[in-house]
mmCIF file of C-alpha atoms in Angstrom:
data_model
loop_
_atom_site.group_PDB
_atom_site.id
_atom_site.type_symbol
_atom_site.label_atom_id
_atom_site.label_comp_id
_atom_site.label_asym_id
_atom_site.label_seq_id
_atom_site.Cartn_x
_atom_site.Cartn_y
_atom_site.Cartn_z
ATOM 1 C CA MET A 610 1.851 4.806 12.308
ATOM 2 C CA PRO A 611 1.993 5.790 15.875
ATOM 3 C CA LEU A 612 3.388 3.164 18.218
ATOM 4 C CA ALA A 613 0.315 3.665 20.231
ATOM 5 C CA LEU A 614 -1.774 2.110 17.747
ATOM 6 C CA LEU A 615 0.508 -0.851 17.666
ATOM 7 C CA ALA A 616 -0.043 -1.352 21.677
ATOM 8 C CA LEU A 617 -3.691 -1.368 20.974
ATOM 9 C CA ALA A 618 -3.660 -3.661 18.417
ATOM 10 C CA VAL A 619 -1.665 -5.985 20.725
ATOM 11 C CA GLY A 620 -4.485 -5.710 23.201
ATOM 12 C CA ALA A 621 -6.885 -6.269 20.592
ATOM 13 C CA PHE A 622 -5.144 -9.575 19.443
ATOM 14 C CA GLY A 623 -5.490 -11.016 22.926
ATOM 15 C CA ILE A 624 -9.011 -9.942 23.248
ATOM 16 C CA GLY A 625 -9.953 -11.052 19.711
ATOM 17 C CA THR A 626 -8.073 -14.723 20.556
ATOM 18 C CA THR A 627 -10.437 -15.378 23.646
ATOM 19 C CA GLU A 628 -13.645 -14.236 21.973
ATOM 20 C CA PHE A 629 -13.281 -16.565 18.819
ATOM 21 C CA VAL A 630 -11.201 -19.359 19.919
ATOM 22 C CA ILE A 631 -14.230 -20.629 21.815
ATOM 23 C CA MET A 632 -16.083 -21.438 18.397
ATOM 24 C CA GLY A 633 -13.462 -24.006 17.524
ATOM 25 C CA LEU A 634 -13.334 -25.651 20.996
ATOM 26 C CA LEU A 635 -17.048 -25.828 21.581
ATOM 27 C CA PRO A 636 -17.358 -29.659 21.019
ATOM 28 C CA GLU A 637 -14.298 -30.331 23.515
ATOM 29 C CA ILE A 638 -15.771 -28.257 26.063
ATOM 30 C CA ALA A 639 -19.238 -29.648 25.718
ATOM 31 C CA ALA A 640 -17.649 -33.256 25.884
ATOM 32 C CA ASP A 641 -15.645 -32.378 28.923
ATOM 33 C CA TYR A 642 -18.555 -30.957 31.160
ATOM 34 C CA GLY A 643 -20.980 -33.234 29.758
ATOM 35 C CA VAL A 644 -23.343 -30.846 28.341
ATOM 36 C CA SER A 645 -25.030 -30.390 24.742
ATOM 37 C CA ILE A 646 -23.677 -28.261 22.081
ATOM 38 C CA PRO A 647 -26.364 -25.455 22.365
ATOM 39 C CA THR A 648 -25.638 -25.571 26.072
ATOM 40 C CA ALA A 649 -21.882 -24.991 25.445
ATOM 41 C CA GLY A 650 -23.040 -22.223 23.068
ATOM 42 C CA LEU A 651 -24.005 -20.174 26.189
ATOM 43 C CA LEU A 652 -20.228 -19.728 26.839
ATOM 44 C CA VAL A 653 -20.573 -17.433 23.530
ATOM 45 C CA THR A 654 -23.662 -15.826 24.750
ATOM 46 C CA GLY A 655 -22.421 -15.157 28.297
ATOM 47 C CA TYR A 656 -19.330 -13.540 27.006
ATOM 48 C CA ALA A 657 -21.221 -11.223 24.704
ATOM 49 C CA LEU A 658 -23.627 -10.374 27.446
ATOM 50 C CA GLY A 659 -20.780 -9.648 29.629
ATOM 51 C CA VAL A 660 -19.441 -7.164 26.813
ATOM 52 C CA VAL A 661 -22.854 -5.556 26.584
ATOM 53 C CA VAL A 662 -22.856 -4.931 30.659
ATOM 54 C CA GLY A 663 -19.342 -4.203 30.993
ATOM 55 C CA ALA A 664 -18.919 -1.552 28.226
ATOM 56 C CA PRO A 665 -21.153 1.134 29.674
ATOM 57 C CA LEU A 666 -20.423 0.340 33.378
ATOM 58 C CA LEU A 667 -16.593 0.109 33.290
ATOM 59 C CA THR A 668 -16.463 3.238 30.584
ATOM 60 C CA ALA A 669 -18.681 5.215 33.151
ATOM 61 C CA LEU A 670 -16.404 4.251 36.031
ATOM 62 C CA GLY A 671 -13.335 5.153 33.636
ATOM 63 C CA THR A 672 -14.373 8.711 33.094
ATOM 64 C CA LYS A 673 -12.737 9.510 36.343
ATOM 65 C CA VAL A 674 -9.130 8.275 35.291
ATOM 66 C CA SER A 675 -6.888 8.696 32.340
ATOM 67 C CA ARG A 676 -7.762 6.622 29.265
ATOM 68 C CA LYS A 677 -4.288 5.053 29.413
ATOM 69 C CA ARG A 678 -4.687 3.902 33.041
ATOM 70 C CA MET A 679 -8.297 2.667 32.490
ATOM 71 C CA LEU A 680 -7.049 0.462 29.528
ATOM 72 C CA MET A 681 -4.298 -1.150 31.767
ATOM 73 C CA VAL A 682 -6.952 -1.820 34.443
ATOM 74 C CA LEU A 683 -9.134 -3.595 31.793
ATOM 75 C CA MET A 684 -6.417 -5.862 30.423
ATOM 76 C CA GLY A 685 -5.761 -6.886 33.998
ATOM 77 C CA LEU A 686 -9.580 -7.859 34.163
ATOM 78 C CA PHE A 687 -9.114 -9.700 30.967
ATOM 79 C CA VAL A 688 -6.108 -11.768 32.374
ATOM 80 C CA LEU A 689 -8.013 -12.819 35.524
ATOM 81 C CA GLY A 690 -10.982 -13.810 33.767
ATOM 82 C CA ASN A 691 -8.983 -16.059 31.373
ATOM 83 C CA VAL A 692 -6.943 -17.713 34.167
ATOM 84 C CA LEU A 693 -10.310 -18.497 35.953
ATOM 85 C CA SER A 694 -11.757 -20.038 32.791
ATOM 86 C CA ALA A 695 -8.596 -22.325 32.370
ATOM 87 C CA VAL A 696 -8.901 -23.722 35.946
ATOM 88 C CA ALA A 697 -12.678 -23.965 36.021
ATOM 89 C CA PRO A 698 -13.740 -27.516 37.713
ATOM 90 C CA ASN A 699 -17.336 -27.097 36.291
ATOM 91 C CA PHE A 700 -19.414 -25.495 33.569
ATOM 92 C CA GLY A 701 -20.948 -22.822 35.749
ATOM 93 C CA LEU A 702 -17.234 -21.563 36.931
ATOM 94 C CA MET A 703 -16.174 -21.883 33.263
ATOM 95 C CA LEU A 704 -19.018 -19.463 32.273
ATOM 96 C CA THR A 705 -18.341 -17.033 35.105
ATOM 97 C CA GLY A 706 -14.657 -16.912 33.857
ATOM 98 C CA ARG A 707 -15.762 -16.018 30.378
ATOM 99 C CA VAL A 708 -18.067 -13.090 31.947
ATOM 100 C CA VAL A 709 -15.364 -11.558 33.811
ATOM 101 C CA ALA A 710 -13.005 -11.594 30.870
ATOM 102 C CA SER A 711 -15.808 -9.939 28.689
ATOM 103 C CA LEU A 712 -16.454 -7.220 31.056
ATOM 104 C CA ALA A 713 -13.132 -5.736 29.763
ATOM 105 C CA HIS A 714 -13.806 -6.095 26.151
ATOM 106 C CA GLY A 715 -16.388 -3.556 25.186
ATOM 107 C CA SER A 716 -14.508 -0.594 27.314
ATOM 108 C CA PHE A 717 -11.088 -1.570 25.848
ATOM 109 C CA PHE A 718 -12.296 -1.241 22.174
ATOM 110 C CA GLY A 719 -14.550 1.453 23.090
ATOM 111 C CA ILE A 720 -11.748 3.590 24.841
ATOM 112 C CA GLY A 721 -9.166 2.304 22.384
ATOM 113 C CA SER A 722 -11.360 3.729 19.446
ATOM 114 C CA VAL A 723 -11.491 7.095 20.907
ATOM 115 C CA VAL A 724 -7.678 7.144 21.661
ATOM 116 C CA ALA A 725 -6.829 5.706 18.233
ATOM 117 C CA ALA A 726 -9.061 8.339 16.060
ATOM 118 C CA ASP A 727 -7.380 11.095 18.567
ATOM 119 C CA LEU A 728 -3.777 10.005 17.317
ATOM 120 C CA VAL A 729 -4.568 11.017 13.785
ATOM 121 C CA ALA A 730 -5.988 13.630 11.478
ATOM 122 C CA PRO A 731 -9.941 13.724 11.142
ATOM 123 C CA GLU A 732 -9.741 12.227 7.438
ATOM 124 C CA LYS A 733 -7.899 9.342 8.749
ATOM 125 C CA LYS A 734 -9.763 8.414 11.861
ATOM 126 C CA ALA A 735 -11.658 5.178 10.344
ATOM 127 C CA GLY A 736 -8.235 4.094 9.290
ATOM 128 C CA ALA A 737 -6.853 4.370 12.431
ATOM 129 C CA ILE A 738 -9.673 2.666 14.181
ATOM 130 C CA ALA A 739 -9.162 -0.083 11.726
ATOM 131 C CA THR A 740 -5.506 -0.487 12.441
ATOM 132 C CA MET A 741 -6.520 -1.136 16.153
ATOM 133 C CA PHE A 742 -8.943 -3.631 15.088
ATOM 134 C CA THR A 743 -6.383 -5.278 12.854
ATOM 135 C CA GLY A 744 -5.096 -6.934 16.155
ATOM 136 C CA LEU A 745 -8.521 -8.607 16.422
ATOM 137 C CA THR A 746 -8.557 -9.830 12.866
ATOM 138 C CA ILE A 747 -5.016 -11.205 13.183
ATOM 139 C CA ALA A 748 -6.144 -12.897 16.002
ATOM 140 C CA ASN A 749 -8.524 -14.975 13.831
ATOM 141 C CA ILE A 750 -5.715 -15.691 11.382
ATOM 142 C CA VAL A 751 -3.173 -16.725 13.947
ATOM 143 C CA GLY A 752 -4.443 -16.890 17.619
ATOM 144 C CA VAL A 753 -7.505 -18.567 16.936
ATOM 145 C CA PRO A 754 -6.425 -21.380 14.561
ATOM 146 C CA LEU A 755 -3.365 -22.094 16.926
ATOM 147 C CA GLY A 756 -5.451 -21.915 19.792
ATOM 148 C CA THR A 757 -7.851 -24.209 18.502
ATOM 149 C CA PHE A 758 -5.164 -26.523 17.453
ATOM 150 C CA ILE A 759 -3.366 -26.633 20.871
ATOM 151 C CA GLY A 760 -6.717 -27.057 22.438
ATOM 152 C CA GLN A 761 -7.721 -29.966 20.397
ATOM 153 C CA ALA A 762 -4.287 -31.663 20.674
ATOM 154 C CA THR A 763 -3.475 -30.924 24.504
ATOM 155 C CA GLY A 764 -6.665 -30.100 26.085
ATOM 156 C CA TRP A 765 -8.900 -26.742 25.861
ATOM 157 C CA ARG A 766 -7.530 -25.517 29.217
ATOM 158 C CA THR A 767 -4.077 -25.084 27.790
ATOM 159 C CA THR A 768 -5.640 -22.577 25.207
ATOM 160 C CA PHE A 769 -6.839 -20.450 27.904
ATOM 161 C CA VAL A 770 -3.663 -20.267 29.871
ATOM 162 C CA ILE A 771 -1.973 -18.987 26.599
ATOM 163 C CA VAL A 772 -4.692 -16.483 26.242
ATOM 164 C CA ALA A 773 -3.969 -15.031 29.671
ATOM 165 C CA ALA A 774 -0.487 -14.787 28.919
ATOM 166 C CA LEU A 775 -1.398 -12.830 25.720
ATOM 167 C CA GLY A 776 -3.328 -10.459 28.006
ATOM 168 C CA VAL A 777 -0.073 -9.944 30.012
ATOM 169 C CA VAL A 778 1.665 -9.073 26.813
ATOM 170 C CA GLY A 779 -1.191 -6.615 25.776
ATOM 171 C CA LEU A 780 -1.157 -4.919 29.267
ATOM 172 C CA LEU A 781 2.689 -4.261 29.083
ATOM 173 C CA GLY A 782 2.211 -2.910 25.635
ATOM 174 C CA VAL A 783 -0.458 -0.227 26.616
ATOM 175 C CA ALA A 784 1.831 0.445 29.745
ATOM 176 C CA LYS A 785 4.749 1.212 27.400
ATOM 177 C CA LEU A 786 3.590 2.521 24.263
ATOM 178 C CA VAL A 787 0.092 4.341 24.702
ATOM 179 C CA PRO A 788 0.998 8.160 25.507
ATOM 180 C CA ALA A 789 -0.172 9.177 29.286
ATOM 181 C CA THR A 790 -2.601 11.704 28.549
ATOM 182 C CA PRO A 791 -4.593 13.363 31.363
ATOM 183 C CA ARG A 792 -8.413 12.783 31.912
ATOM 184 C CA PRO A 793 -10.167 14.682 29.390
ATOM 185 C CA GLU A 794 -11.291 17.853 30.753
ATOM 186 C CA GLY A 795 -15.068 18.146 31.912
ATOM 187 C CA ALA A 796 -15.393 14.422 31.093
ATOM 188 C CA HIS A 797 -18.381 13.084 33.294
ATOM 189 C CA LEU A 798 -21.209 10.680 32.862
ATOM 190 C CA ARG A 799 -23.912 13.126 32.252
ATOM 191 C CA GLN A 800 -21.988 14.754 29.262
ATOM 192 C CA GLU A 801 -21.368 11.159 27.815
ATOM 193 C CA LEU A 802 -25.198 10.386 28.147
ATOM 194 C CA THR A 803 -25.993 13.313 25.864
ATOM 195 C CA ALA A 804 -24.920 11.378 22.805
ATOM 196 C CA PHE A 805 -27.793 9.057 23.421
ATOM 197 C CA ARG A 806 -30.356 11.649 22.480
ATOM 198 C CA ASN A 807 -29.164 11.543 18.894
ATOM 199 C CA PRO A 808 -31.549 9.199 16.862
ATOM 200 C CA GLN A 809 -28.752 8.497 14.596
ATOM 201 C CA VAL A 810 -26.409 7.203 17.225
ATOM 202 C CA LEU A 811 -29.412 4.746 18.167
ATOM 203 C CA LEU A 812 -29.934 3.485 14.562
ATOM 204 C CA ALA A 813 -26.133 3.161 14.053
ATOM 205 C CA MET A 814 -26.040 0.767 17.320
ATOM 206 C CA ALA A 815 -29.088 -1.044 15.798
ATOM 207 C CA MET A 816 -27.393 -1.642 12.806
ATOM 208 C CA THR A 817 -24.358 -3.093 14.803
ATOM 209 C CA VAL A 818 -26.525 -5.412 16.871
ATOM 210 C CA LEU A 819 -28.276 -6.903 13.645
ATOM 211 C CA GLY A 820 -25.467 -6.809 11.143
ATOM 212 C CA PHE A 821 -22.503 -8.372 13.162
ATOM 213 C CA GLY A 822 -25.085 -10.560 14.696
ATOM 214 C CA GLY A 823 -25.665 -12.170 11.269
ATOM 215 C CA VAL A 824 -22.029 -13.153 11.456
ATOM 216 C CA PHE A 825 -22.229 -14.708 14.789
ATOM 217 C CA ALA A 826 -25.369 -16.637 14.025
ATOM 218 C CA ALA A 827 -23.262 -18.843 11.460
ATOM 219 C CA ILE A 828 -19.641 -18.822 13.022
ATOM 220 C CA THR A 829 -20.804 -19.811 16.543
ATOM 221 C CA TYR A 830 -21.688 -23.088 15.282
ATOM 222 C CA ILE A 831 -19.182 -23.697 12.485
ATOM 223 C CA ALA A 832 -17.432 -26.487 14.244
ATOM 224 C CA PRO A 833 -20.657 -28.775 14.206
ATOM 225 C CA MET A 834 -21.625 -27.467 11.049
ATOM 226 C CA MET A 835 -18.460 -28.163 9.047
ATOM 227 C CA THR A 836 -17.840 -31.633 10.663
ATOM 228 C CA HIS A 837 -21.414 -32.926 10.501
ATOM 229 C CA VAL A 838 -22.750 -31.180 7.235
ATOM 230 C CA ALA A 839 -19.714 -30.502 5.040
ATOM 231 C CA GLY A 840 -17.808 -33.604 6.151
ATOM 232 C CA TYR A 841 -14.486 -31.978 7.227
ATOM 233 C CA SER A 842 -12.501 -33.733 9.945
ATOM 234 C CA ASP A 843 -12.330 -32.089 13.575
ATOM 235 C CA GLY A 844 -8.781 -31.069 12.754
ATOM 236 C CA ALA A 845 -9.853 -29.140 9.471
ATOM 237 C CA VAL A 846 -11.873 -26.660 11.426
ATOM 238 C CA THR A 847 -8.510 -24.886 12.579
ATOM 239 C CA TRP A 848 -7.811 -24.051 8.808
ATOM 240 C CA LEU A 849 -11.495 -23.078 8.268
ATOM 241 C CA LEU A 850 -11.038 -20.709 11.042
ATOM 242 C CA VAL A 851 -7.920 -19.360 9.528
ATOM 243 C CA LEU A 852 -9.881 -18.679 6.290
ATOM 244 C CA PHE A 853 -12.539 -16.835 8.246
ATOM 245 C CA GLY A 854 -9.781 -14.888 9.884
ATOM 246 C CA VAL A 855 -8.047 -13.909 6.603
ATOM 247 C CA GLY A 856 -11.493 -12.848 5.379
ATOM 248 C CA MET A 857 -11.810 -10.609 8.627
ATOM 249 C CA PHE A 858 -8.608 -9.035 7.901
ATOM 250 C CA LEU A 859 -9.350 -8.213 4.397
ATOM 251 C CA GLY A 860 -12.877 -6.991 5.170
ATOM 252 C CA ASN A 861 -11.207 -4.652 8.029
ATOM 253 C CA LEU A 862 -8.689 -2.834 5.711
ATOM 254 C CA LEU A 863 -11.368 -2.326 3.007
ATOM 255 C CA GLY A 864 -13.963 -1.047 5.560
ATOM 256 C CA GLY A 865 -11.393 1.352 6.975
ATOM 257 C CA ARG A 866 -10.334 2.494 3.540
ATOM 258 C CA PHE A 867 -13.773 3.026 2.281
ATOM 259 C CA ALA A 868 -15.392 4.403 5.381
ATOM 260 C CA ASP A 869 -13.246 7.481 5.242
ATOM 261 C CA ARG A 870 -14.453 7.841 1.551
ATOM 262 C CA ALA A 871 -18.122 6.933 1.356
ATOM 263 C CA LEU A 872 -19.322 5.567 4.665
ATOM 264 C CA MET A 873 -23.039 4.784 3.839
ATOM 265 C CA PRO A 874 -22.527 3.154 0.452
ATOM 266 C CA MET A 875 -20.050 0.882 2.148
ATOM 267 C CA LEU A 876 -22.662 -0.277 4.591
ATOM 268 C CA TYR A 877 -25.258 -0.670 1.898
ATOM 269 C CA ALA A 878 -22.767 -3.047 -0.133
ATOM 270 C CA THR A 879 -21.568 -5.034 2.808
ATOM 271 C CA LEU A 880 -24.806 -5.607 4.697
ATOM 272 C CA GLY A 881 -26.695 -6.550 1.490
ATOM 273 C CA GLY A 882 -23.835 -8.781 0.509
ATOM 274 C CA LEU A 883 -23.624 -10.313 3.840
ATOM 275 C CA ALA A 884 -27.340 -11.421 3.925
ATOM 276 C CA VAL A 885 -27.096 -13.010 0.496
ATOM 277 C CA VAL A 886 -23.929 -14.812 1.232
ATOM 278 C CA LEU A 887 -25.441 -16.203 4.606
ATOM 279 C CA ALA A 888 -28.547 -17.231 2.798
ATOM 280 C CA LEU A 889 -26.350 -19.228 0.381
ATOM 281 C CA PHE A 890 -24.533 -20.704 3.252
ATOM 282 C CA THR A 891 -27.343 -22.948 3.812
ATOM 283 C CA LEU A 892 -26.650 -24.479 0.357
ATOM 284 C CA THR A 893 -22.774 -24.201 0.325
ATOM 285 C CA ALA A 894 -22.317 -25.854 3.611
ATOM 286 C CA HIS A 895 -22.947 -29.197 1.959
ATOM 287 C CA ASN A 896 -19.903 -28.852 -0.212
ATOM 288 C CA LYS A 897 -16.344 -28.563 1.146
ATOM 289 C CA ILE A 898 -14.821 -26.130 -1.467
ATOM 290 C CA LEU A 899 -18.012 -24.026 -1.522
ATOM 291 C CA ALA A 900 -18.299 -23.942 2.301
ATOM 292 C CA ALA A 901 -14.661 -22.828 2.813
ATOM 293 C CA ILE A 902 -15.218 -20.144 0.158
ATOM 294 C CA THR A 903 -18.506 -18.861 2.052
ATOM 295 C CA ILE A 904 -16.564 -18.876 5.320
ATOM 296 C CA LEU A 905 -14.097 -16.448 3.914
ATOM 297 C CA LEU A 906 -16.719 -14.123 2.476
ATOM 298 C CA VAL A 907 -18.688 -14.129 5.679
ATOM 299 C CA GLY A 908 -15.650 -13.065 7.360
ATOM 300 C CA ALA A 909 -14.865 -10.337 4.898
ATOM 301 C CA LEU A 910 -18.140 -8.677 4.544
ATOM 302 C CA GLY A 911 -19.024 -8.868 8.270
ATOM 303 C CA PHE A 912 -15.816 -7.274 9.475
ATOM 304 C CA ALA A 913 -16.012 -4.656 6.544
ATOM 305 C CA THR A 914 -18.832 -3.199 8.579
ATOM 306 C CA VAL A 915 -16.868 -2.773 11.698
ATOM 307 C CA PRO A 916 -14.958 0.679 11.006
ATOM 308 C CA PRO A 917 -17.782 2.404 9.210
ATOM 309 C CA LEU A 918 -20.156 1.535 11.974
ATOM 310 C CA GLN A 919 -17.766 2.468 14.800
ATOM 311 C CA LYS A 920 -16.804 5.856 12.820
ATOM 312 C CA ARG A 921 -20.479 6.628 12.377
ATOM 313 C CA VAL A 922 -21.040 6.599 16.080
ATOM 314 C CA LEU A 923 -18.005 8.504 16.794
ATOM 315 C CA ASP A 924 -19.210 11.167 14.115
ATOM 316 C CA GLN A 925 -22.792 11.459 15.542
ATOM 317 C CA ALA A 926 -21.717 11.486 19.261
ATOM 318 C CA HIS A 927 -19.067 14.227 18.672
ATOM 319 C CA GLY A 928 -18.334 15.920 21.881
ATOM 320 C CA ALA A 929 -19.196 12.968 23.975
ATOM 321 C CA PRO A 930 -17.798 9.961 22.109
ATOM 322 C CA THR A 931 -16.281 7.637 24.780
ATOM 323 C CA LEU A 932 -19.473 6.101 26.192
ATOM 324 C CA ALA A 933 -21.079 5.890 23.089
ATOM 325 C CA SER A 934 -17.919 4.125 21.414
ATOM 326 C CA ALA A 935 -17.916 1.549 24.140
ATOM 327 C CA VAL A 936 -21.761 1.058 24.082
ATOM 328 C CA ASN A 937 -21.287 0.311 20.370
ATOM 329 C CA ILE A 938 -18.780 -2.253 21.024
ATOM 330 C CA GLY A 939 -21.339 -3.770 23.343
ATOM 331 C CA ALA A 940 -23.800 -3.730 20.475
ATOM 332 C CA PHE A 941 -21.479 -5.839 18.398
ATOM 333 C CA ASN A 942 -21.689 -8.438 21.275
ATOM 334 C CA LEU A 943 -25.408 -8.130 22.005
ATOM 335 C CA GLY A 944 -25.714 -8.995 18.238
ATOM 336 C CA ASN A 945 -23.184 -11.929 19.044
ATOM 337 C CA ALA A 946 -25.482 -12.956 22.096
ATOM 338 C CA LEU A 947 -28.763 -12.729 20.219
ATOM 339 C CA SER A 948 -27.601 -14.721 17.240
ATOM 340 C CA ALA A 949 -25.732 -17.260 19.179
ATOM 341 C CA TRP A 950 -29.042 -17.865 21.121
ATOM 342 C CA LEU A 951 -31.226 -17.940 18.223
ATOM 343 C CA GLY A 952 -28.940 -20.227 16.472
ATOM 344 C CA GLY A 953 -29.011 -22.683 19.243
ATOM 345 C CA ILE A 954 -32.875 -22.428 19.389
ATOM 346 C CA VAL A 955 -33.069 -23.467 15.931
ATOM 347 C CA ILE A 956 -30.642 -26.042 16.214
ATOM 348 C CA ALA A 957 -32.454 -27.638 19.159
ATOM 349 C CA ALA A 958 -35.793 -27.306 17.360
ATOM 350 C CA GLY A 959 -34.214 -29.739 15.034
ATOM 351 C CA LEU A 960 -33.918 -27.666 12.165
ATOM 352 C CA GLY A 961 -30.287 -28.847 11.405
ATOM 353 C CA TYR A 962 -26.752 -27.293 11.687
ATOM 354 C CA THR A 963 -27.143 -24.998 8.821
ATOM 355 C CA SER A 964 -30.233 -23.406 10.101
ATOM 356 C CA PRO A 965 -28.360 -20.699 12.024
ATOM 357 C CA ASN A 966 -27.308 -19.168 8.668
ATOM 358 C CA TRP A 967 -30.885 -18.395 7.929
ATOM 359 C CA VAL A 968 -31.041 -16.417 11.174
ATOM 360 C CA GLY A 969 -27.939 -14.571 10.205
ATOM 361 C CA ALA A 970 -29.345 -13.692 6.858
ATOM 362 C CA VAL A 971 -32.611 -12.188 8.334
ATOM 363 C CA LEU A 972 -30.655 -10.225 10.787
ATOM 364 C CA ALA A 973 -28.051 -8.752 8.168
ATOM 365 C CA ALA A 974 -31.034 -7.697 5.788
ATOM 366 C CA ALA A 975 -32.804 -5.940 8.657
ATOM 367 C CA ALA A 976 -29.548 -4.129 9.487
ATOM 368 C CA LEU A 977 -29.435 -2.977 5.693
ATOM 369 C CA VAL A 978 -33.132 -1.553 6.022
ATOM 370 C CA LEU A 979 -32.023 0.446 9.069
ATOM 371 C CA ALA A 980 -28.997 1.734 7.026
ATOM 372 C CA PHE A 981 -31.556 3.068 4.308
ATOM 373 C CA TRP A 982 -33.695 4.320 6.983
ATOM 374 C CA SER A 983 -30.961 6.149 8.836
ATOM 375 C CA ALA A 984 -29.550 7.633 5.475
ATOM 376 C CA ALA A 985 -33.139 8.838 4.666
ATOM 377 C CA LEU A 986 -33.465 10.667 8.098
ATOM 378 C CA GLU A 987 -30.095 12.289 7.522
ATOM 379 C CA ARG A 988 -31.040 13.615 3.996
ATOM 380 C CA ARG A 989 -34.371 14.886 5.469
ATOM 381 C CA ASP A 990 -32.619 16.649 8.268
ATOM 382 C CA HIS A 991 -30.220 18.133 5.749
ATOM 383 C CA THR A 992 -33.002 19.292 3.502
ATOM 384 C CA LEU A 993 -34.767 20.881 6.346
ATOM 385 C CA GLU A 994 -31.883 22.721 8.036
ATOM 386 C CA PRO A 995 -31.314 25.236 5.058
ATOM 387 C CA VAL A 996 -35.105 26.104 5.235
ATOM 388 C CA GLY A 997 -35.328 26.923 8.746
ATOM 389 C CA ALA A 998 -32.070 28.823 8.463
ATOM 390 C CA ALA A 999 -33.418 30.891 5.642
ATOM 391 C CA ALA A 1000 -36.700 31.656 7.496
ATOM 392 C CA ARG A 1001 -34.520 32.914 10.279
ATOM 393 C CA THR A 1002 -32.312 35.055 8.065
ATOM 394 C CA PRO A 1003 -33.464 38.728 7.474
ATOM 395 C CA VAL A 1004 -34.061 39.927 3.945
ATOM 396 C CA HIS A 1005 -32.434 43.113 3.094
ATOM 397 C CA HIS A 1006 -33.616 45.456 0.273
#
């Protein structure tokens, strides 16, 4: 494994910790600022929307510098945002800090995906992307549960100080291990925008929004769901997040392995399974053991979609992959924002803490429909292409 992949994984670990640790600390932050749980959920929505905005904006600006330098700038911005979150005296400033940190997220994973894919042979690209995302999944096994435990024991601000320190480690890792490659020749914004003319790129991004959004519909409100419905203690949320992280880790490995072999069938299986499991979560959330198993499955099925979706965008956007890759990371977070918002709406409407699971099931099912549609369009195009080619080929007697 190239050491540069390790550096990217370290950065992903820091980013993954700050993205997901907020779920376990949502009740504490809400109580500290005197706001409701759905209002505190805006910290998830705000972060996700910041990724959506920051991904194309900062990636476009980054076409003027080398990818390594841009990755370092992004990690610096990430550190700044987490420091601001740690010291925020009011909810508004806390939300601002979350948004600042999130601006680096999409571009880091987007540019990092391109760097990771370029480091290996073509048949190993999805595996390389999965290796980088391993940092994100390990964050959910180690960083998020530990951050939740520390936040509950000593105050949530301490967690964000530690996350900022992780960002510094990620910055140093990129500086030390990522090769100093020059800016890609001829790279400019107009060229990168051409990728969005391909309907398959747009369909892949729509699948990303809906599919991974289904995961966040449930996980955003996992703490109140498990304490108020399943009957777990506040401290048990830490271990439930460990289970979710283990599921993400396993799903990421499987997604990376099988996406290089059978990408679309992998998406059919994972998106379909995710829709079913999320629907069942409305029932299993009432039983401690079944709820824990379901959380593991949601993490596994949800994250098994990440390498194939990211690889599909890179494949379809060949020749101009950087911006499309970053925008697809933004699409993951647009799904997060949409589902967290919808989940807050159904809870506020009095439908209970399990109601976001239905939102997630519907979103995942919609992503599955788009996957079948995308494959049908691709088969149609491949069928028509030889006909057109034959018509243009002169017949010799």
